[in-house]
Amino acid sequence: MARSTRTRILDGALDLLRAEGGGSVTLDAAARQAGLTKPGLMYHFPTKEALKLGIVDHVAARWEEMLLDRLGGPLEDASPHQRTRAYVEVALTAPFDRADYAVCTDALYRDAFHQMWERRFEPWLLLPDDLPDQDRARLTAARLLADGYWTAAATDVFPVLERDRAELVAITDDLLRDESP
């Protein structure tokens, strides 16, 4: 099945970010990359800001799809341990690169991007208030370990050696033990 024009534009914009090492994407460059005219691209994304928001949503949707696949069931039926485990496993095993990192870090500078990430990931990362403190701390530590690994892998700045990744997975497995009755 052919990709939709919108998906082709967003995938092409990510390819530009990869080629530019996380740089900027213009409407003209995105249109050329997708094989469209600028007006053809602007039918889907009328402004550069709309394109950037579309890219963020596209990357967040990809993350969400990977998380749901890893979870293997409905999100609303998952425990905090199961949700965190899915998040950690995706961060430690899925392929990411500088384009993913650039899209994620853009959220620091634009409220709309930040809100989109929060909306997509809050159900995965928010821990219930009644969760015992030790469980909260272990789940948070596992998530932060995975976030650090993801950052190193996506940026290729001080990446973790492949032989050490297995030990990281073992450590997160220990942190993610569900000791509830």
GROMACS .gro file of C-alpha atoms in nm:
model
  181
    1MET     CA    1   0.000   0.000   0.000
    2ALA     CA    2   0.136   0.340  -0.094
    3ARG     CA    3   0.221   0.587   0.181
    4SER     CA    4  -0.002   0.889   0.206
    5THR     CA    5   0.135   1.220   0.082
    6ARG     CA    6   0.133   1.353   0.437
    7THR     CA    7   0.341   1.056   0.558
    8ARG     CA    8   0.578   1.093   0.263
    9ILE     CA    9   0.630   1.461   0.353
   10LEU     CA   10   0.696   1.381   0.719
   11ASP     CA   11   0.930   1.091   0.643
   12GLY     CA   12   1.114   1.310   0.394
   13ALA     CA   13   1.145   1.591   0.650
   14LEU     CA   14   1.297   1.343   0.896
   15ASP     CA   15   1.540   1.230   0.625
   16LEU     CA   16   1.641   1.595   0.585
   17LEU     CA   17   1.698   1.623   0.958
   18ARG     CA   18   1.916   1.314   0.943
   19ALA     CA   19   2.113   1.449   0.647
   20GLU     CA   20   2.157   1.783   0.819
   21GLY     CA   21   2.246   1.622   1.151
   22GLY     CA   22   1.940   1.758   1.324
   23GLY     CA   23   1.937   2.092   1.144
   24SER     CA   24   1.651   2.297   1.012
   25VAL     CA   25   1.392   2.191   0.755
   26THR     CA   26   1.247   2.452   0.520
   27LEU     CA   27   0.917   2.423   0.333
   28ASP     CA   28   1.106   2.434   0.002
   29ALA     CA   29   1.346   2.157   0.102
   30ALA     CA   30   1.066   1.941   0.244
   31ALA     CA   31   0.864   1.984  -0.076
   32ARG     CA   32   1.162   1.885  -0.294
   33GLN     CA   33   1.238   1.586  -0.071
   34ALA     CA   34   0.877   1.463  -0.101
   35GLY     CA   35   0.867   1.525  -0.478
   36LEU     CA   36   0.607   1.801  -0.446
   37THR     CA   37   0.578   2.164  -0.530
   38LYS     CA   38   0.583   2.407  -0.238
   39PRO     CA   39   0.209   2.478  -0.283
   40GLY     CA   40   0.150   2.100  -0.286
   41LEU     CA   41   0.329   2.068   0.046
   42MET     CA   42   0.151   2.374   0.185
   43TYR     CA   43  -0.184   2.205   0.118
   44HIS     CA   44  -0.090   1.967   0.401
   45PHE     CA   45   0.130   2.200   0.607
   46PRO     CA   46   0.051   2.568   0.541
   47THR     CA   47   0.338   2.701   0.754
   48LYS     CA   48   0.681   2.591   0.869
   49GLU     CA   49   0.542   2.574   1.224
   50ALA     CA   50   0.264   2.340   1.105
   51LEU     CA   51   0.525   2.118   0.937
   52LYS     CA   52   0.738   2.110   1.254
   53LEU     CA   53   0.434   2.023   1.464
   54GLY     CA   54   0.349   1.750   1.213
   55ILE     CA   55   0.702   1.610   1.243
   56VAL     CA   56   0.677   1.604   1.624
   57ASP     CA   57   0.339   1.430   1.607
   58HIS     CA   58   0.475   1.183   1.350
   59VAL     CA   59   0.774   1.087   1.567
   60ALA     CA   60   0.561   1.070   1.884
   61ALA     CA   61   0.307   0.850   1.703
   62ARG     CA   62   0.589   0.617   1.596
   63TRP     CA   63   0.706   0.594   1.958
   64GLU     CA   64   0.351   0.528   2.072
   65GLU     CA   65   0.310   0.252   1.815
   66MET     CA   66   0.634   0.087   1.929
   67LEU     CA   67   0.524   0.116   2.292
   68LEU     CA   68   0.187  -0.043   2.223
   69ASP     CA   69   0.351  -0.323   2.024
   70ARG     CA   70   0.592  -0.387   2.312
   71LEU     CA   71   0.311  -0.373   2.569
   72GLY     CA   72   0.111  -0.632   2.376
   73GLY     CA   73  -0.226  -0.516   2.505
   74PRO     CA   74  -0.438  -0.210   2.571
   75LEU     CA   75  -0.263   0.072   2.755
   76GLU     CA   76  -0.556   0.127   2.990
   77ASP     CA   77  -0.525  -0.233   3.117
   78ALA     CA   78  -0.151  -0.208   3.191
   79SER     CA   79   0.000  -0.162   3.536
   80PRO     CA   80   0.259   0.111   3.599
   81HIS     CA   81   0.527  -0.161   3.592
   82GLN     CA   82   0.407  -0.292   3.254
   83ARG     CA   83   0.388   0.059   3.104
   84THR     CA   84   0.733   0.152   3.232
   85ARG     CA   85   0.878  -0.181   3.114
   86ALA     CA   86   0.744  -0.121   2.761
   87TYR     CA   87   0.892   0.231   2.761
   88VAL     CA   88   1.231   0.112   2.887
   89GLU     CA   89   1.249  -0.178   2.642
   90VAL     CA   90   1.170   0.048   2.346
   91ALA     CA   91   1.427   0.306   2.456
   92LEU     CA   92   1.693   0.036   2.499
   93THR     CA   93   1.625  -0.161   2.181
   94ALA     CA   94   1.460   0.047   1.907
   95PRO     CA   95   1.676   0.225   1.650
   96PHE     CA   96   1.687   0.601   1.701
   97ASP     CA   97   1.909   0.872   1.558
   98ARG     CA   98   1.988   1.241   1.571
   99ALA     CA   99   1.668   1.332   1.388
  100ASP     CA  100   1.465   1.172   1.668
  101TYR     CA  101   1.675   1.358   1.923
  102ALA     CA  102   1.634   1.690   1.740
  103VAL     CA  103   1.257   1.647   1.726
  104CYS     CA  104   1.243   1.557   2.095
  105THR     CA  105   1.464   1.843   2.212
  106ASP     CA  106   1.269   2.098   2.009
  107ALA     CA  107   0.999   2.052   2.273
  108LEU     CA  108   1.218   2.251   2.511
  109TYR     CA  109   1.166   2.563   2.305
  110ARG     CA  110   0.806   2.544   2.186
  111ASP     CA  111   0.506   2.497   2.414
  112ALA     CA  112   0.297   2.328   2.143
  113PHE     CA  113   0.568   2.064   2.093
  114HIS     CA  114   0.608   2.014   2.467
  115GLN     CA  115   0.233   1.972   2.510
  116MET     CA  116   0.223   1.713   2.232
  117TRP     CA  117   0.497   1.503   2.395
  118GLU     CA  118   0.323   1.532   2.732
  119ARG     CA  119  -0.013   1.431   2.586
  120ARG     CA  120   0.137   1.127   2.414
  121PHE     CA  121   0.365   1.010   2.696
  122GLU     CA  122   0.188   1.105   3.017
  123PRO     CA  123  -0.024   0.786   3.010
  124TRP     CA  124   0.297   0.584   2.983
  125LEU     CA  125   0.510   0.764   3.239
  126LEU     CA  126   0.274   0.909   3.500
  127LEU     CA  127   0.289   0.702   3.817
  128PRO     CA  128  -0.014   0.682   4.045
  129ASP     CA  129   0.006   0.865   4.377
  130ASP     CA  130  -0.074   0.550   4.572
  131LEU     CA  131   0.222   0.357   4.432
  132PRO     CA  132   0.464   0.273   4.716
  133ASP     CA  133   0.764   0.507   4.729
  134GLN     CA  134   1.016   0.228   4.667
  135ASP     CA  135   0.827   0.116   4.354
  136ARG     CA  136   0.804   0.477   4.232
  137ALA     CA  137   1.177   0.521   4.280
  138ARG     CA  138   1.266   0.196   4.102
  139LEU     CA  139   1.036   0.268   3.805
  140THR     CA  140   1.167   0.623   3.780
  141ALA     CA  141   1.529   0.503   3.797
  142ALA     CA  142   1.464   0.250   3.518
  143ARG     CA  143   1.303   0.518   3.301
  144LEU     CA  144   1.584   0.764   3.359
  145LEU     CA  145   1.845   0.497   3.282
  146ALA     CA  146   1.661   0.424   2.956
  147ASP     CA  147   1.634   0.795   2.875
  148GLY     CA  148   2.008   0.836   2.924
  149TYR     CA  149   2.084   0.534   2.707
  150TRP     CA  150   1.845   0.664   2.439
  151THR     CA  151   2.011   1.006   2.442
  152ALA     CA  152   2.359   0.857   2.404
  153ALA     CA  153   2.244   0.623   2.126
  154ALA     CA  154   2.042   0.885   1.937
  155THR     CA  155   2.315   1.150   1.949
  156ASP     CA  156   2.612   0.913   1.918
  157VAL     CA  157   2.777   1.118   2.195
  158PHE     CA  158   2.947   0.878   2.435
  159PRO     CA  159   2.737   0.585   2.313
  160VAL     CA  160   2.715   0.274   2.527
  161LEU     CA  161   2.912  -0.018   2.391
  162GLU     CA  162   2.691  -0.298   2.263
  163ARG     CA  163   2.849  -0.543   2.505
  164ASP     CA  164   2.740  -0.319   2.796
  165ARG     CA  165   2.381  -0.285   2.677
  166ALA     CA  166   2.294  -0.638   2.791
  167GLU     CA  167   2.402  -0.549   3.144
  168LEU     CA  168   2.192  -0.232   3.131
  169VAL     CA  169   1.893  -0.441   3.030
  170ALA     CA  170   1.960  -0.675   3.324
  171ILE     CA  171   1.979  -0.380   3.563
  172THR     CA  172   1.652  -0.237   3.434
  173ASP     CA  173   1.492  -0.583   3.462
  174ASP     CA  174   1.589  -0.583   3.828
  175LEU     CA  175   1.452  -0.231   3.877
  176LEU     CA  176   1.128  -0.324   3.701
  177ARG     CA  177   1.047  -0.626   3.918
  178ASP     CA  178   0.686  -0.604   4.021
  179GLU     CA  179   0.681  -0.708   4.384
  180SER     CA  180   0.314  -0.631   4.440
  181PRO     CA  181   0.097  -0.919   4.568
   0.00000   0.00000   0.00000
